[in-house]
XYZ file of C-alpha atoms in Angstrom:
388
model
C 1.347 28.197 67.469
C 0.904 28.340 71.221
C -2.626 29.192 72.343
C -1.383 30.443 75.703
C 0.529 33.235 73.961
C -2.472 34.423 71.956
C -5.704 36.160 72.812
C -8.191 33.688 71.373
C -11.923 34.283 70.896
C -13.657 30.936 71.470
C -16.840 29.797 69.736
C -18.717 26.610 69.009
C -18.926 27.191 65.251
C -17.200 29.478 62.802
C -18.748 29.972 59.369
C -16.420 31.031 56.559
C -18.136 33.452 54.171
C -21.264 35.633 54.287
C -22.764 34.564 50.985
C -25.874 32.459 50.448
C -24.394 29.322 52.054
C -23.072 31.197 55.085
C -26.368 33.001 55.663
C -28.279 29.726 55.356
C -25.981 28.028 57.868
C -26.370 30.902 60.331
C -30.163 30.790 60.034
C -30.342 27.080 60.862
C -27.885 27.423 63.724
C -30.166 30.110 65.153
C -33.226 27.902 64.713
C -31.919 24.450 65.622
C -28.943 25.137 67.907
C -29.862 28.427 69.624
C -27.428 27.790 72.486
C -24.417 27.340 70.183
C -22.141 30.343 69.810
C -21.033 31.195 66.289
C -19.557 33.872 64.033
C -19.363 34.407 60.299
C -15.923 35.554 59.157
C -16.088 37.350 55.801
C -12.992 38.564 53.934
C -14.910 41.173 51.940
C -16.387 44.412 53.286
C -19.982 43.239 52.959
C -22.245 40.217 52.472
C -23.349 38.535 49.257
C -20.301 36.739 47.880
C -20.822 36.234 44.139
C -23.722 38.682 44.084
C -21.495 41.417 45.464
C -18.265 40.723 43.564
C -19.754 40.194 40.092
C -20.370 43.532 38.372
C -20.678 42.615 34.692
C -23.625 43.980 32.669
C -26.911 42.166 33.198
C -25.750 40.171 36.238
C -28.695 37.954 37.221
C -29.535 34.503 38.524
C -29.155 31.521 36.234
C -31.757 29.616 38.258
C -35.257 30.600 39.314
C -35.396 32.169 42.771
C -38.166 29.835 43.892
C -35.566 27.076 44.144
C -32.416 29.200 44.392
C -33.918 31.242 47.220
C -34.061 30.258 50.878
C -36.585 27.618 51.842
C -37.498 29.696 54.909
C -37.983 33.073 53.171
C -40.493 33.333 50.312
C -39.342 34.939 47.084
C -42.113 37.221 45.839
C -40.768 38.807 42.671
C -40.006 37.532 39.136
C -38.405 34.053 39.042
C -35.214 35.333 37.401
C -33.693 38.097 39.513
C -31.013 40.723 38.986
C -27.899 40.760 41.135
C -29.202 43.883 42.862
C -32.495 42.169 43.756
C -30.673 39.111 45.108
C -28.390 41.286 47.253
C -31.436 43.034 48.741
C -33.053 39.649 49.451
C -29.872 38.501 51.232
C -29.650 41.750 53.193
C -33.276 41.495 54.294
C -32.681 37.901 55.419
C -29.634 38.911 57.458
C -31.494 41.787 59.135
C -34.730 39.897 59.818
C -32.861 37.061 61.536
C -30.350 39.282 63.382
C -27.484 37.557 61.593
C -25.773 40.929 61.072
C -24.682 40.866 64.716
C -22.792 37.645 64.007
C -20.783 38.769 60.961
C -17.224 40.105 61.109
C -16.345 41.747 57.800
C -12.797 42.247 56.453
C -11.695 39.146 58.369
C -9.587 36.927 56.112
C -8.606 33.486 57.444
C -5.047 32.586 56.452
C -4.450 29.479 58.553
C -6.603 26.829 60.247
C -5.007 24.359 62.667
C -6.788 21.341 64.093
C -5.688 19.884 67.421
C -6.881 16.418 68.424
C -5.749 17.157 71.987
C -8.188 20.039 72.407
C -10.695 18.810 69.765
C -10.790 22.279 68.270
C -9.719 24.497 65.396
C -7.454 27.504 65.881
C -7.802 30.117 63.148
C -5.294 32.817 62.271
C -7.179 35.774 60.814
C -6.019 39.050 59.258
C -8.187 42.156 59.405
C -7.791 43.402 55.873
C -8.198 47.105 56.695
C -5.536 47.424 59.403
C -3.568 44.144 58.955
C -4.059 43.217 62.615
C -3.748 39.478 63.286
C -6.542 37.902 65.354
C -7.135 34.367 66.619
C -10.356 32.394 66.932
C -11.041 28.856 68.052
C -14.061 26.687 67.374
C -15.256 23.121 67.709
C -16.673 23.023 64.178
C -15.660 24.881 61.041
C -18.203 25.443 58.258
C -16.651 26.264 54.873
C -19.139 28.447 52.980
C -16.616 30.528 51.051
C -17.333 29.130 47.598
C -15.125 27.261 45.171
C -13.297 29.986 43.270
C -11.298 33.173 43.793
C -13.665 36.113 43.644
C -10.952 38.638 42.801
C -9.687 36.981 39.618
C -11.231 35.155 36.697
C -9.555 32.526 34.538
C -8.278 33.823 31.204
C -6.328 31.462 28.924
C -2.974 32.669 27.626
C -3.573 33.260 23.925
C -0.798 34.211 21.552
C -0.060 37.937 21.143
C -2.636 39.184 23.651
C -0.308 42.077 24.410
C -0.560 43.299 20.798
C -4.273 44.104 21.030
C -4.687 47.894 21.100
C -8.100 47.801 22.761
C -9.100 46.726 26.266
C -9.247 43.127 27.527
C -11.447 42.479 30.583
C -12.615 39.346 32.345
C -16.307 39.337 33.224
C -15.431 38.488 36.830
C -13.142 41.538 37.061
C -15.448 43.988 35.308
C -14.231 47.612 35.668
C -16.841 49.750 37.400
C -16.830 52.576 34.837
C -16.091 50.712 31.608
C -17.579 52.711 28.747
C -18.712 50.375 25.983
C -21.287 52.665 24.392
C -21.171 52.423 20.576
C -18.199 50.049 20.815
C -17.635 46.762 19.007
C -17.176 43.973 21.518
C -16.069 40.346 21.405
C -17.220 38.116 24.257
C -15.180 34.908 24.389
C -17.274 32.051 25.749
C -20.844 30.864 25.436
C -21.837 29.766 28.938
C -24.200 31.256 31.486
C -22.216 34.496 31.841
C -22.167 35.162 28.090
C -25.897 34.418 27.860
C -26.427 37.135 30.466
C -23.848 39.718 29.442
C -24.333 39.801 25.674
C -28.041 40.798 25.602
C -27.385 43.440 28.270
C -24.442 44.937 26.391
C -26.305 45.152 23.081
C -28.459 47.900 24.608
C -25.475 50.300 24.478
C -22.800 48.681 22.302
C -22.598 49.039 18.540
C -22.235 45.274 18.101
C -21.381 42.253 20.265
C -19.844 39.069 18.861
C -20.022 35.854 20.875
C -16.933 33.798 20.022
C -17.154 30.124 20.977
C -15.130 27.003 20.251
C -18.163 24.724 20.425
C -21.935 25.196 20.833
C -23.802 25.144 24.141
C -27.311 23.990 25.095
C -29.646 26.720 26.352
C -33.050 26.872 27.914
C -35.225 29.843 27.038
C -37.689 29.709 29.967
C -38.069 28.581 33.589
C -40.467 25.659 33.157
C -43.775 27.510 33.608
C -42.880 29.134 36.939
C -44.649 32.462 36.418
C -47.810 30.773 35.129
C -47.960 28.541 38.213
C -47.402 31.501 40.552
C -50.171 33.520 38.891
C -52.621 30.576 39.058
C -51.949 29.966 42.759
C -52.390 33.654 43.584
C -55.972 33.358 42.327
C -56.647 31.132 45.353
C -54.555 32.809 48.050
C -52.322 35.786 48.783
C -50.389 33.807 51.392
C -46.837 34.274 50.077
C -45.374 31.397 52.105
C -48.080 29.023 50.831
C -47.552 30.026 47.187
C -43.779 29.891 47.546
C -43.815 26.447 49.144
C -45.979 24.879 46.438
C -44.108 26.532 43.571
C -40.743 25.532 45.044
C -41.745 21.866 45.304
C -43.310 21.833 41.846
C -40.213 23.338 40.219
C -37.938 20.845 41.971
C -40.173 18.050 40.658
C -40.172 19.572 37.155
C -36.387 19.801 37.212
C -36.043 16.185 38.319
C -38.367 15.084 35.512
C -36.423 17.159 32.985
C -33.041 15.784 34.059
C -34.438 12.238 33.961
C -35.691 12.876 30.437
C -32.226 14.140 29.460
C -30.848 10.766 30.559
C -33.640 8.555 29.213
C -34.479 10.310 25.933
C -31.603 12.681 25.146
C -32.352 12.967 21.431
C -35.951 14.022 22.092
C -34.862 16.674 24.601
C -32.102 17.827 22.243
C -34.648 18.412 19.469
C -36.911 20.314 21.869
C -34.104 22.621 23.007
C -32.800 23.240 19.501
C -36.366 23.671 18.252
C -36.789 26.654 20.575
C -33.608 28.186 19.151
C -34.822 27.682 15.568
C -38.101 29.437 16.371
C -36.240 32.507 17.609
C -33.535 32.647 14.934
C -35.573 31.659 11.893
C -35.010 29.167 9.069
C -32.026 30.936 7.467
C -29.772 30.829 10.539
C -27.173 28.032 10.746
C -28.370 26.497 14.012
C -26.590 23.241 13.182
C -23.195 24.961 13.277
C -23.663 27.432 16.110
C -26.229 25.958 18.510
C -26.158 22.170 18.107
C -23.745 20.749 20.714
C -21.862 17.505 20.228
C -22.797 16.256 23.699
C -26.106 15.090 25.176
C -28.268 17.465 27.257
C -27.082 17.669 30.886
C -23.704 16.126 30.184
C -22.863 19.766 30.801
C -25.030 22.214 32.720
C -27.650 23.842 30.510
C -27.411 27.636 30.517
C -30.487 29.818 30.772
C -31.186 32.718 28.438
C -34.284 34.178 30.044
C -37.113 34.693 27.525
C -34.643 33.791 24.777
C -32.788 37.117 25.213
C -29.538 35.890 23.682
C -31.245 34.627 20.531
C -33.417 37.715 20.242
C -30.316 39.914 20.331
C -28.754 37.797 17.566
C -31.960 37.886 15.500
C -32.060 41.675 15.826
C -28.567 42.009 14.368
C -27.161 43.666 17.496
C -25.225 40.498 18.308
C -23.727 37.652 16.299
C -22.099 34.307 17.005
C -18.853 32.914 15.592
C -17.894 29.280 16.140
C -14.154 28.908 15.644
C -10.840 28.696 17.512
C -8.447 31.519 18.294
C -5.177 31.558 16.382
C -3.873 34.741 17.984
C -4.739 38.275 18.997
C -4.018 41.137 16.614
C -3.821 44.912 17.028
C -7.462 45.220 15.976
C -8.991 42.058 17.417
C -8.707 38.290 17.024
C -7.411 36.158 14.143
C -9.237 32.822 13.952
C -7.859 29.462 12.834
C -10.180 29.624 9.839
C -8.203 32.664 8.689
C -10.888 35.282 9.288
C -10.398 38.177 11.693
C -12.873 39.817 14.082
C -12.220 43.446 14.960
C -13.170 44.900 18.332
C -12.668 47.826 20.680
C -13.133 45.637 23.776
C -12.601 41.902 24.289
C -14.384 40.347 27.270
C -13.255 36.910 28.395
C -16.141 34.963 29.918
C -13.852 31.981 30.318
C -14.498 30.703 33.810
C -13.100 30.805 37.328
C -9.830 30.177 39.078
C -10.976 27.413 41.377
C -9.902 26.825 44.959
C -11.497 24.317 47.270
C -10.832 25.670 50.752
C -10.482 29.407 50.299
C -6.670 29.502 49.906
C -6.434 28.808 53.633
C -3.443 26.861 54.912
C -4.786 23.825 56.788
C -2.764 22.037 59.460
C -3.988 18.784 61.019
C -2.140 17.850 64.244
C 0.980 19.749 63.155
C 1.007 18.291 59.635
C 0.095 20.322 56.570
C -3.062 19.049 54.908
C -2.541 17.617 51.425
C -6.051 17.708 50.060
C -5.171 15.455 47.126
C -4.534 12.629 49.601
C -8.042 12.809 51.052
C -11.331 11.336 49.896
C -14.360 13.626 49.893
C -17.783 12.488 51.063
C -20.522 14.049 48.916
C -18.402 17.152 48.483
C -18.970 17.969 52.154
C -16.318 16.301 54.315
C -12.764 15.045 53.822
C -11.118 11.962 55.302
C -8.819 12.707 58.253
C -10.096 16.290 58.493
C -12.267 16.357 61.642
C -15.178 18.677 62.392
C -15.163 20.474 59.048
């Protein structure tokens, strides 16, 4: 690609993606490098990333906003926030810091070429609305686009899926007007998305069944966050002061908890499962359905805020089945145990299709980058990939 033949917009920094990471990067460039020119290139039509693309019922944070939120902008609402609340928070941050003037929406990067001669990146970008090809150059490229494809979730290929007469949806590709009122639903998976979606769907659905291969650890609260906030507000209404103290305390609490998971895993395991037993009662088979075979924090612990998932199971509006899928049938799913679950809708909460660098073709000094041949430093930089 010859730069002389192209109209190239030149900047010091280009940020890929207008989600939380991209907004954070823009804020600190404004604050700490005010003389550096930069742009955010966003493939979608608006900001927010995950919080814009995910539309499944009950979409909310899986972490408290006092630590998930920006260090520089106090979060003032409930610790666990809905997707809508998070989007508003991001929008307010963009507007307050004039970042909106630096975002180009519907700009999808398809190729990034590094030249050691010019010490710069040349980006080939397609405007998704009119297909016009644009070119940008920068000294430093910040990848804030996330680690998975937002337009497609990962669904395993189970036998006879095409025979199911109902509807199969992935939580990441949730149809905007899906009517599940009074329907029987199977949600495949028991991670953070299922813990969110199932309680929300029980408010309209006839019944929701969580189908899992193996149990998952859950937390039912956010380590005393609301209590701490309320106590601090007795002394001051300074939101930044309250936010700063709560943020540091939660980070400390989380570090202590993770250390306990490593040092005394059996004690923590009993505490977590004890909370489940309290909510589900003595007659429920917690050993089978909610006692994982791994130690706490060998996998990330999902949050079910205020025990919502277990409350929905205790109410009878939801149930859990621990088994493996043999095949799909016309009416639902046949399990390896021989039993069958019938459903009108099957939702697959089965994870992401991962991609590390946004499906962008990377060229380093005229040679295509083979990411598998690089070594990553703290998940941030790659060997032989300069200024990224």
